[in-house]
């Protein structure tokens, strides 16, 4: 389970429409949820010039290598 949730009010690196089209629909407990796919999240995180997001992007690239 995630230990934090990011809300993106504006997204660089990807449009909302493109990210929404590739979303992953699933359940979180008893609730329907939509999750951003790995490639979209990586594109968005990579476009944010903040240390936390750049570290997230680094970790996501490592996750992609394992897939």
PDB file of N, CA and C in Angstrom:
ATOM      1  N   UNK A   1       0.850  -1.189   0.000  1.00  0.00           N
ATOM      2  CA  UNK A   1       0.000   0.000   0.000  1.00  0.00           C
ATOM      3  C   UNK A   1       0.884   1.238   0.000  1.00  0.00           C
ATOM      4  N   UNK A   2       0.425   2.281  -0.654  1.00  0.00           N
ATOM      5  CA  UNK A   2       1.241   3.505  -0.692  1.00  0.00           C
ATOM      6  C   UNK A   2       1.334   4.142   0.688  1.00  0.00           C
ATOM      7  N   UNK A   3       2.462   4.820   0.930  1.00  0.00           N
ATOM      8  CA  UNK A   3       2.574   5.537   2.187  1.00  0.00           C
ATOM      9  C   UNK A   3       2.341   7.029   1.985  1.00  0.00           C
ATOM     10  N   UNK A   4       2.088   7.413   0.732  1.00  0.00           N
ATOM     11  CA  UNK A   4       1.680   8.785   0.443  1.00  0.00           C
ATOM     12  C   UNK A   4       0.968   8.783  -0.900  1.00  0.00           C
ATOM     13  N   UNK A   5       0.162   9.788  -1.101  1.00  0.00           N
ATOM     14  CA  UNK A   5      -0.557   9.950  -2.362  1.00  0.00           C
ATOM     15  C   UNK A   5      -0.221  11.332  -2.892  1.00  0.00           C
ATOM     16  N   UNK A   6       0.226  11.406  -4.152  1.00  0.00           N
ATOM     17  CA  UNK A   6       0.504  12.688  -4.796  1.00  0.00           C
ATOM     18  C   UNK A   6      -0.706  13.092  -5.628  1.00  0.00           C
ATOM     19  N   UNK A   7      -1.103  14.343  -5.493  1.00  0.00           N
ATOM     20  CA  UNK A   7      -2.135  14.921  -6.338  1.00  0.00           C
ATOM     21  C   UNK A   7      -1.454  15.932  -7.252  1.00  0.00           C
ATOM     22  N   UNK A   8      -1.579  15.739  -8.532  1.00  0.00           N
ATOM     23  CA  UNK A   8      -0.965  16.646  -9.498  1.00  0.00           C
ATOM     24  C   UNK A   8      -2.021  17.616 -10.008  1.00  0.00           C
ATOM     25  N   UNK A   9      -1.879  18.889  -9.651  1.00  0.00           N
ATOM     26  CA  UNK A   9      -2.819  19.897 -10.123  1.00  0.00           C
ATOM     27  C   UNK A   9      -2.481  20.318 -11.545  1.00  0.00           C
ATOM     28  N   UNK A  10      -1.209  20.334 -11.856  1.00  0.00           N
ATOM     29  CA  UNK A  10      -0.719  20.572 -13.210  1.00  0.00           C
ATOM     30  C   UNK A  10       0.338  19.534 -13.485  1.00  0.00           C
ATOM     31  N   UNK A  11       0.352  19.009 -14.684  1.00  0.00           N
ATOM     32  CA  UNK A  11       1.303  17.949 -15.009  1.00  0.00           C
ATOM     33  C   UNK A  11       2.192  18.399 -16.160  1.00  0.00           C
ATOM     34  N   UNK A  12       3.488  18.262 -15.971  1.00  0.00           N
ATOM     35  CA  UNK A  12       4.418  18.447 -17.070  1.00  0.00           C
ATOM     36  C   UNK A  12       4.807  17.073 -17.573  1.00  0.00           C
ATOM     37  N   UNK A  13       5.196  16.995 -18.821  1.00  0.00           N
ATOM     38  CA  UNK A  13       5.670  15.727 -19.349  1.00  0.00           C
ATOM     39  C   UNK A  13       4.576  14.839 -19.910  1.00  0.00           C
ATOM     40  N   UNK A  14       3.306  15.156 -19.632  1.00  0.00           N
ATOM     41  CA  UNK A  14       2.211  14.318 -20.120  1.00  0.00           C
ATOM     42  C   UNK A  14       0.898  15.058 -19.919  1.00  0.00           C
ATOM     43  N   UNK A  15      -0.037  14.863 -20.829  1.00  0.00           N
ATOM     44  CA  UNK A  15      -1.357  15.477 -20.666  1.00  0.00           C
ATOM     45  C   UNK A  15      -2.229  14.576 -19.793  1.00  0.00           C
ATOM     46  N   UNK A  16      -3.205  15.185 -19.144  1.00  0.00           N
ATOM     47  CA  UNK A  16      -4.132  14.412 -18.337  1.00  0.00           C
ATOM     48  C   UNK A  16      -4.848  13.369 -19.195  1.00  0.00           C
ATOM     49  N   UNK A  17      -5.251  13.775 -20.385  1.00  0.00           N
ATOM     50  CA  UNK A  17      -5.988  12.865 -21.267  1.00  0.00           C
ATOM     51  C   UNK A  17      -5.166  11.620 -21.599  1.00  0.00           C
ATOM     52  N   UNK A  18      -3.886  11.809 -21.887  1.00  0.00           N
ATOM     53  CA  UNK A  18      -3.028  10.653 -22.197  1.00  0.00           C
ATOM     54  C   UNK A  18      -2.855   9.748 -20.981  1.00  0.00           C
ATOM     55  N   UNK A  19      -2.629  10.361 -19.810  1.00  0.00           N
ATOM     56  CA  UNK A  19      -2.465   9.566 -18.591  1.00  0.00           C
ATOM     57  C   UNK A  19      -3.767   8.834 -18.252  1.00  0.00           C
ATOM     58  N   UNK A  20      -4.905   9.503 -18.409  1.00  0.00           N
ATOM     59  CA  UNK A  20      -6.193   8.897 -18.089  1.00  0.00           C
ATOM     60  C   UNK A  20      -6.472   7.713 -19.009  1.00  0.00           C
ATOM     61  N   UNK A  21      -6.114   7.841 -20.275  1.00  0.00           N
ATOM     62  CA  UNK A  21      -6.351   6.755 -21.239  1.00  0.00           C
ATOM     63  C   UNK A  21      -5.565   5.498 -20.877  1.00  0.00           C
ATOM     64  N   UNK A  22      -4.437   5.666 -20.187  1.00  0.00           N
ATOM     65  CA  UNK A  22      -3.586   4.521 -19.827  1.00  0.00           C
ATOM     66  C   UNK A  22      -3.732   4.108 -18.363  1.00  0.00           C
ATOM     67  N   UNK A  23      -4.725   4.670 -17.674  1.00  0.00           N
ATOM     68  CA  UNK A  23      -4.892   4.391 -16.245  1.00  0.00           C
ATOM     69  C   UNK A  23      -5.137   2.899 -16.000  1.00  0.00           C
ATOM     70  N   UNK A  24      -4.901   2.504 -14.774  1.00  0.00           N
ATOM     71  CA  UNK A  24      -5.146   1.132 -14.343  1.00  0.00           C
ATOM     72  C   UNK A  24      -6.345   1.170 -13.390  1.00  0.00           C
ATOM     73  N   UNK A  25      -7.439   0.565 -13.794  1.00  0.00           N
ATOM     74  CA  UNK A  25      -8.638   0.506 -12.950  1.00  0.00           C
ATOM     75  C   UNK A  25      -8.545  -0.746 -12.079  1.00  0.00           C
ATOM     76  N   UNK A  26      -8.714  -0.565 -10.767  1.00  0.00           N
ATOM     77  CA  UNK A  26      -8.598  -1.681  -9.827  1.00  0.00           C
ATOM     78  C   UNK A  26      -9.389  -1.321  -8.576  1.00  0.00           C
ATOM     79  N   UNK A  27      -9.174  -2.084  -7.546  1.00  0.00           N
ATOM     80  CA  UNK A  27      -9.833  -1.819  -6.271  1.00  0.00           C
ATOM     81  C   UNK A  27      -8.766  -1.544  -5.217  1.00  0.00           C
ATOM     82  N   UNK A  28      -9.120  -0.691  -4.277  1.00  0.00           N
ATOM     83  CA  UNK A  28      -8.298  -0.429  -3.104  1.00  0.00           C
ATOM     84  C   UNK A  28      -9.200  -0.712  -1.917  1.00  0.00           C
ATOM     85  N   UNK A  29      -9.039  -1.888  -1.339  1.00  0.00           N
ATOM     86  CA  UNK A  29      -9.980  -2.320  -0.307  1.00  0.00           C
ATOM     87  C   UNK A  29     -11.347  -2.534  -0.935  1.00  0.00           C
ATOM     88  N   UNK A  30     -12.341  -1.841  -0.418  1.00  0.00           N
ATOM     89  CA  UNK A  30     -13.710  -1.963  -0.923  1.00  0.00           C
ATOM     90  C   UNK A  30     -14.071  -0.866  -1.928  1.00  0.00           C
ATOM     91  N   UNK A  31     -13.096  -0.091  -2.364  1.00  0.00           N
ATOM     92  CA  UNK A  31     -13.359   1.083  -3.185  1.00  0.00           C
ATOM     93  C   UNK A  31     -12.762   0.906  -4.581  1.00  0.00           C
ATOM     94  N   UNK A  32     -13.514   1.279  -5.608  1.00  0.00           N
ATOM     95  CA  UNK A  32     -12.961   1.319  -6.958  1.00  0.00           C
ATOM     96  C   UNK A  32     -11.943   2.449  -7.022  1.00  0.00           C
ATOM     97  N   UNK A  33     -10.831   2.211  -7.697  1.00  0.00           N
ATOM     98  CA  UNK A  33      -9.784   3.227  -7.788  1.00  0.00           C
ATOM     99  C   UNK A  33      -9.165   3.201  -9.178  1.00  0.00           C
ATOM    100  N   UNK A  34      -8.640   4.336  -9.594  1.00  0.00           N
ATOM    101  CA  UNK A  34      -7.883   4.454 -10.837  1.00  0.00           C
ATOM    102  C   UNK A  34      -6.462   4.833 -10.470  1.00  0.00           C
ATOM    103  N   UNK A  35      -5.510   4.085 -11.006  1.00  0.00           N
ATOM    104  CA  UNK A  35      -4.099   4.286 -10.712  1.00  0.00           C
ATOM    105  C   UNK A  35      -3.385   4.712 -11.986  1.00  0.00           C
ATOM    106  N   UNK A  36      -2.428   5.592 -11.849  1.00  0.00           N
ATOM    107  CA  UNK A  36      -1.636   6.008 -12.999  1.00  0.00           C
ATOM    108  C   UNK A  36      -0.665   4.878 -13.362  1.00  0.00           C
ATOM    109  N   UNK A  37      -0.461   4.667 -14.655  1.00  0.00           N
ATOM    110  CA  UNK A  37       0.459   3.603 -15.068  1.00  0.00           C
ATOM    111  C   UNK A  37       1.909   4.054 -14.860  1.00  0.00           C
ATOM    112  N   UNK A  38       2.804   3.102 -14.841  1.00  0.00           N
ATOM    113  CA  UNK A  38       4.213   3.358 -14.523  1.00  0.00           C
ATOM    114  C   UNK A  38       4.852   4.356 -15.480  1.00  0.00           C
ATOM    115  N   UNK A  39       4.649   4.188 -16.785  1.00  0.00           N
ATOM    116  CA  UNK A  39       5.286   5.087 -17.748  1.00  0.00           C
ATOM    117  C   UNK A  39       4.786   6.521 -17.615  1.00  0.00           C
ATOM    118  N   UNK A  40       3.495   6.694 -17.387  1.00  0.00           N
ATOM    119  CA  UNK A  40       2.944   8.042 -17.211  1.00  0.00           C
ATOM    120  C   UNK A  40       3.479   8.687 -15.942  1.00  0.00           C
ATOM    121  N   UNK A  41       3.510   7.923 -14.855  1.00  0.00           N
ATOM    122  CA  UNK A  41       4.031   8.457 -13.599  1.00  0.00           C
ATOM    123  C   UNK A  41       5.495   8.834 -13.741  1.00  0.00           C
ATOM    124  N   UNK A  42       6.260   8.010 -14.426  1.00  0.00           N
ATOM    125  CA  UNK A  42       7.679   8.311 -14.640  1.00  0.00           C
ATOM    126  C   UNK A  42       7.848   9.588 -15.461  1.00  0.00           C
ATOM    127  N   UNK A  43       7.056   9.766 -16.499  1.00  0.00           N
ATOM    128  CA  UNK A  43       7.143  10.978 -17.319  1.00  0.00           C
ATOM    129  C   UNK A  43       6.826  12.222 -16.498  1.00  0.00           C
ATOM    130  N   UNK A  44       5.793  12.138 -15.678  1.00  0.00           N
ATOM    131  CA  UNK A  44       5.391  13.286 -14.862  1.00  0.00           C
ATOM    132  C   UNK A  44       6.449  13.592 -13.807  1.00  0.00           C
ATOM    133  N   UNK A  45       6.882  12.571 -13.076  1.00  0.00           N
ATOM    134  CA  UNK A  45       7.882  12.777 -12.020  1.00  0.00           C
ATOM    135  C   UNK A  45       9.189  13.317 -12.593  1.00  0.00           C
ATOM    136  N   UNK A  46       9.577  12.828 -13.765  1.00  0.00           N
ATOM    137  CA  UNK A  46      10.825  13.278 -14.395  1.00  0.00           C
ATOM    138  C   UNK A  46      10.767  14.746 -14.786  1.00  0.00           C
ATOM    139  N   UNK A  47       9.563  15.256 -15.073  1.00  0.00           N
ATOM    140  CA  UNK A  47       9.406  16.642 -15.504  1.00  0.00           C
ATOM    141  C   UNK A  47       9.360  17.631 -14.339  1.00  0.00           C
ATOM    142  N   UNK A  48       9.278  17.152 -13.109  1.00  0.00           N
ATOM    143  CA  UNK A  48       9.206  18.025 -11.935  1.00  0.00           C
ATOM    144  C   UNK A  48      10.614  18.228 -11.389  1.00  0.00           C
ATOM    145  N   UNK A  49      11.033  19.482 -11.341  1.00  0.00           N
ATOM    146  CA  UNK A  49      12.398  19.815 -10.905  1.00  0.00           C
ATOM    147  C   UNK A  49      12.451  20.042  -9.393  1.00  0.00           C
ATOM    148  N   UNK A  50      12.140  18.989  -8.666  1.00  0.00           N
ATOM    149  CA  UNK A  50      12.217  19.009  -7.194  1.00  0.00           C
ATOM    150  C   UNK A  50      12.913  17.721  -6.768  1.00  0.00           C
ATOM    151  N   UNK A  51      13.780  17.781  -5.765  1.00  0.00           N
ATOM    152  CA  UNK A  51      14.549  16.594  -5.374  1.00  0.00           C
ATOM    153  C   UNK A  51      13.697  15.362  -5.072  1.00  0.00           C
ATOM    154  N   UNK A  52      12.590  15.532  -4.364  1.00  0.00           N
ATOM    155  CA  UNK A  52      11.766  14.372  -4.008  1.00  0.00           C
ATOM    156  C   UNK A  52      11.233  13.669  -5.258  1.00  0.00           C
ATOM    157  N   UNK A  53      10.771  14.449  -6.216  1.00  0.00           N
ATOM    158  CA  UNK A  53      10.213  13.871  -7.430  1.00  0.00           C
ATOM    159  C   UNK A  53      11.300  13.270  -8.322  1.00  0.00           C
ATOM    160  N   UNK A  54      12.461  13.880  -8.328  1.00  0.00           N
ATOM    161  CA  UNK A  54      13.570  13.314  -9.095  1.00  0.00           C
ATOM    162  C   UNK A  54      14.020  11.986  -8.486  1.00  0.00           C
ATOM    163  N   UNK A  55      14.006  11.890  -7.171  1.00  0.00           N
ATOM    164  CA  UNK A  55      14.329  10.615  -6.515  1.00  0.00           C
ATOM    165  C   UNK A  55      13.252   9.580  -6.828  1.00  0.00           C
ATOM    166  N   UNK A  56      11.991   9.992  -6.812  1.00  0.00           N
ATOM    167  CA  UNK A  56      10.912   9.075  -7.198  1.00  0.00           C
ATOM    168  C   UNK A  56      11.136   8.562  -8.619  1.00  0.00           C
ATOM    169  N   UNK A  57      11.519   9.454  -9.533  1.00  0.00           N
ATOM    170  CA  UNK A  57      11.759   9.064 -10.929  1.00  0.00           C
ATOM    171  C   UNK A  57      12.911   8.068 -11.010  1.00  0.00           C
ATOM    172  N   UNK A  58      13.948   8.290 -10.220  1.00  0.00           N
ATOM    173  CA  UNK A  58      15.079   7.360 -10.210  1.00  0.00           C
ATOM    174  C   UNK A  58      14.619   5.966  -9.772  1.00  0.00           C
ATOM    175  N   UNK A  59      13.826   5.909  -8.713  1.00  0.00           N
ATOM    176  CA  UNK A  59      13.326   4.627  -8.206  1.00  0.00           C
ATOM    177  C   UNK A  59      12.404   3.974  -9.249  1.00  0.00           C
ATOM    178  N   UNK A  60      11.550   4.757  -9.882  1.00  0.00           N
ATOM    179  CA  UNK A  60      10.656   4.208 -10.904  1.00  0.00           C
ATOM    180  C   UNK A  60      11.432   3.624 -12.080  1.00  0.00           C
ATOM    181  N   UNK A  61      12.549   4.263 -12.470  1.00  0.00           N
ATOM    182  CA  UNK A  61      13.388   3.703 -13.538  1.00  0.00           C
ATOM    183  C   UNK A  61      13.968   2.357 -13.108  1.00  0.00           C
ATOM    184  N   UNK A  62      14.333   2.238 -11.859  1.00  0.00           N
ATOM    185  CA  UNK A  62      14.837   0.946 -11.345  1.00  0.00           C
ATOM    186  C   UNK A  62      13.737  -0.114 -11.373  1.00  0.00           C
ATOM    187  N   UNK A  63      12.527   0.281 -11.000  1.00  0.00           N
ATOM    188  CA  UNK A  63      11.395  -0.656 -11.034  1.00  0.00           C
ATOM    189  C   UNK A  63      11.170  -1.131 -12.463  1.00  0.00           C
ATOM    190  N   UNK A  64      11.240  -0.212 -13.433  1.00  0.00           N
ATOM    191  CA  UNK A  64      11.034  -0.596 -14.839  1.00  0.00           C
ATOM    192  C   UNK A  64      12.051  -1.631 -15.289  1.00  0.00           C
ATOM    193  N   UNK A  65      13.288  -1.524 -14.803  1.00  0.00           N
ATOM    194  CA  UNK A  65      14.331  -2.490 -15.174  1.00  0.00           C
ATOM    195  C   UNK A  65      13.977  -3.905 -14.692  1.00  0.00           C
ATOM    196  N   UNK A  66      13.242  -4.000 -13.599  1.00  0.00           N
ATOM    197  CA  UNK A  66      12.886  -5.289 -13.019  1.00  0.00           C
ATOM    198  C   UNK A  66      11.689  -5.948 -13.708  1.00  0.00           C
ATOM    199  N   UNK A  67      10.976  -5.212 -14.527  1.00  0.00           N
ATOM    200  CA  UNK A  67       9.752  -5.726 -15.158  1.00  0.00           C
ATOM    201  C   UNK A  67      10.052  -6.488 -16.403  1.00  0.00           C
TER     202      UNK A  67
END
